[in-house]
Amino acid sequence: MAQKGVSPIAILKSIYRNEFQWSIVKSFGLFFLGVKIAQECIGMEVMPSVVPITP
């Protein structure tokens, strides 16, 4: 008989239950999310320049 493969859901549950592996997955995920957000914000002015009003 052929062995059944391990389902992706079982792998995710295993990673979630292991505190170290889950911490690594979260860290990498948030890092890549931050990189993607930074790439999308290139050229965006966070605070527009303020021109003083002279009378």
Short mmCIF file of N, CA and C in Angstrom, two decimals:
data_model
loop_
_atom_site.label_atom_id
_atom_site.label_comp_id
_atom_site.label_asym_id
_atom_site.label_seq_id
_atom_site.Cartn_x
_atom_site.Cartn_y
_atom_site.Cartn_z
N MET A 1 0.83 -1.19 0.00
CA MET A 1 0.00 0.00 0.00
C MET A 1 0.87 1.25 0.00
N ALA A 2 0.40 2.24 -0.70
CA ALA A 2 1.13 3.50 -0.77
C ALA A 2 0.77 4.36 0.46
N GLN A 3 1.79 5.07 0.95
CA GLN A 3 1.54 5.94 2.08
C GLN A 3 0.86 7.22 1.59
N LYS A 4 -0.02 7.72 2.42
CA LYS A 4 -0.68 8.98 2.10
C LYS A 4 0.27 10.13 2.43
N GLY A 5 0.26 11.16 1.60
CA GLY A 5 1.09 12.34 1.85
C GLY A 5 0.55 13.16 3.01
N VAL A 6 1.39 13.97 3.54
CA VAL A 6 0.99 14.85 4.63
C VAL A 6 0.28 16.05 4.01
N SER A 7 -0.88 16.38 4.53
CA SER A 7 -1.65 17.48 3.98
C SER A 7 -1.04 18.83 4.39
N PRO A 8 -1.22 19.84 3.55
CA PRO A 8 -0.70 21.17 3.90
C PRO A 8 -1.32 21.72 5.19
N ILE A 9 -2.56 21.35 5.46
CA ILE A 9 -3.20 21.81 6.69
C ILE A 9 -2.50 21.22 7.92
N ALA A 10 -2.10 19.95 7.83
CA ALA A 10 -1.38 19.32 8.93
C ALA A 10 -0.03 19.98 9.15
N ILE A 11 0.62 20.37 8.06
CA ILE A 11 1.92 21.06 8.18
C ILE A 11 1.73 22.41 8.86
N LEU A 12 0.71 23.16 8.45
CA LEU A 12 0.45 24.47 9.05
C LEU A 12 0.10 24.34 10.54
N LYS A 13 -0.69 23.32 10.88
CA LYS A 13 -1.04 23.10 12.29
C LYS A 13 0.21 22.78 13.11
N SER A 14 1.10 21.99 12.51
CA SER A 14 2.33 21.62 13.20
C SER A 14 3.20 22.86 13.45
N ILE A 15 3.30 23.73 12.44
CA ILE A 15 4.08 24.96 12.59
C ILE A 15 3.44 25.87 13.63
N TYR A 16 2.11 25.98 13.61
CA TYR A 16 1.40 26.84 14.55
C TYR A 16 1.59 26.37 15.99
N ARG A 17 1.64 25.08 16.20
CA ARG A 17 1.78 24.53 17.55
C ARG A 17 3.21 24.62 18.08
N ASN A 18 4.19 24.76 17.19
CA ASN A 18 5.59 24.89 17.60
C ASN A 18 5.90 26.38 17.74
N GLU A 19 6.14 26.81 18.96
CA GLU A 19 6.31 28.24 19.25
C GLU A 19 7.47 28.86 18.47
N PHE A 20 8.59 28.16 18.36
CA PHE A 20 9.76 28.69 17.65
C PHE A 20 9.47 28.85 16.16
N GLN A 21 8.92 27.79 15.54
CA GLN A 21 8.64 27.85 14.11
C GLN A 21 7.59 28.92 13.81
N TRP A 22 6.58 29.05 14.64
CA TRP A 22 5.54 30.05 14.41
C TRP A 22 6.11 31.45 14.53
N SER A 23 7.03 31.66 15.46
CA SER A 23 7.68 32.95 15.61
C SER A 23 8.49 33.31 14.36
N ILE A 24 9.20 32.34 13.81
CA ILE A 24 9.98 32.56 12.59
C ILE A 24 9.06 32.91 11.43
N VAL A 25 7.97 32.16 11.27
CA VAL A 25 7.02 32.40 10.17
C VAL A 25 6.41 33.80 10.30
N LYS A 26 6.03 34.20 11.51
CA LYS A 26 5.46 35.53 11.71
C LYS A 26 6.49 36.61 11.41
N SER A 27 7.73 36.42 11.86
CA SER A 27 8.76 37.43 11.64
C SER A 27 9.03 37.63 10.15
N PHE A 28 9.19 36.53 9.42
CA PHE A 28 9.43 36.64 7.98
C PHE A 28 8.22 37.24 7.27
N GLY A 29 7.04 36.83 7.66
CA GLY A 29 5.83 37.35 7.04
C GLY A 29 5.69 38.85 7.22
N LEU A 30 5.89 39.32 8.44
CA LEU A 30 5.78 40.75 8.71
C LEU A 30 6.90 41.54 8.04
N PHE A 31 8.09 40.95 7.96
CA PHE A 31 9.20 41.61 7.28
C PHE A 31 8.87 41.82 5.80
N PHE A 32 8.41 40.76 5.13
CA PHE A 32 8.10 40.88 3.71
C PHE A 32 6.89 41.78 3.47
N LEU A 33 5.94 41.80 4.40
CA LEU A 33 4.82 42.73 4.30
C LEU A 33 5.33 44.17 4.40
N GLY A 34 6.25 44.43 5.31
CA GLY A 34 6.83 45.77 5.45
C GLY A 34 7.61 46.19 4.22
N VAL A 35 8.33 45.25 3.61
CA VAL A 35 9.06 45.55 2.37
C VAL A 35 8.08 45.92 1.26
N LYS A 36 7.00 45.16 1.15
CA LYS A 36 5.99 45.43 0.11
C LYS A 36 5.35 46.80 0.34
N ILE A 37 5.02 47.13 1.57
CA ILE A 37 4.43 48.44 1.88
C ILE A 37 5.42 49.56 1.56
N ALA A 38 6.70 49.37 1.89
CA ALA A 38 7.71 50.39 1.60
C ALA A 38 7.87 50.59 0.10
N GLN A 39 7.80 49.52 -0.68
CA GLN A 39 7.89 49.64 -2.13
C GLN A 39 6.70 50.41 -2.70
N GLU A 40 5.53 50.20 -2.12
CA GLU A 40 4.34 50.89 -2.60
C GLU A 40 4.36 52.38 -2.23
N CYS A 41 5.10 52.74 -1.20
CA CYS A 41 5.11 54.12 -0.72
C CYS A 41 6.23 54.96 -1.32
N ILE A 42 6.99 54.42 -2.26
CA ILE A 42 8.08 55.18 -2.87
C ILE A 42 7.49 56.39 -3.60
N GLY A 43 8.02 57.57 -3.31
CA GLY A 43 7.55 58.79 -3.95
C GLY A 43 6.39 59.45 -3.24
N MET A 44 5.86 58.83 -2.22
CA MET A 44 4.73 59.42 -1.50
C MET A 44 5.26 60.44 -0.50
N GLU A 45 4.63 61.61 -0.49
CA GLU A 45 5.01 62.64 0.48
C GLU A 45 4.22 62.41 1.76
N VAL A 46 4.94 62.13 2.83
CA VAL A 46 4.29 61.91 4.11
C VAL A 46 3.78 63.23 4.67
N MET A 47 4.61 64.26 4.55
CA MET A 47 4.24 65.58 5.04
C MET A 47 4.58 66.59 3.92
N PRO A 48 3.57 67.17 3.31
CA PRO A 48 3.86 68.13 2.24
C PRO A 48 4.63 69.34 2.77
N SER A 49 5.44 69.92 1.89
CA SER A 49 6.21 71.08 2.33
C SER A 49 5.28 72.27 2.60
N VAL A 50 5.63 73.02 3.61
CA VAL A 50 4.80 74.16 4.00
C VAL A 50 5.52 75.43 3.57
N VAL A 51 4.83 76.23 2.78
CA VAL A 51 5.41 77.48 2.30
C VAL A 51 4.93 78.61 3.23
N PRO A 52 5.87 79.35 3.81
CA PRO A 52 5.43 80.43 4.71
C PRO A 52 4.72 81.54 3.92
N ILE A 53 3.70 82.08 4.53
CA ILE A 53 2.93 83.16 3.90
C ILE A 53 3.58 84.48 4.28
N THR A 54 3.97 85.26 3.27
CA THR A 54 4.58 86.56 3.54
C THR A 54 3.58 87.66 3.16
N PRO A 55 3.42 88.64 4.01
CA PRO A 55 2.44 89.72 3.70
C PRO A 55 2.93 90.67 2.65
#
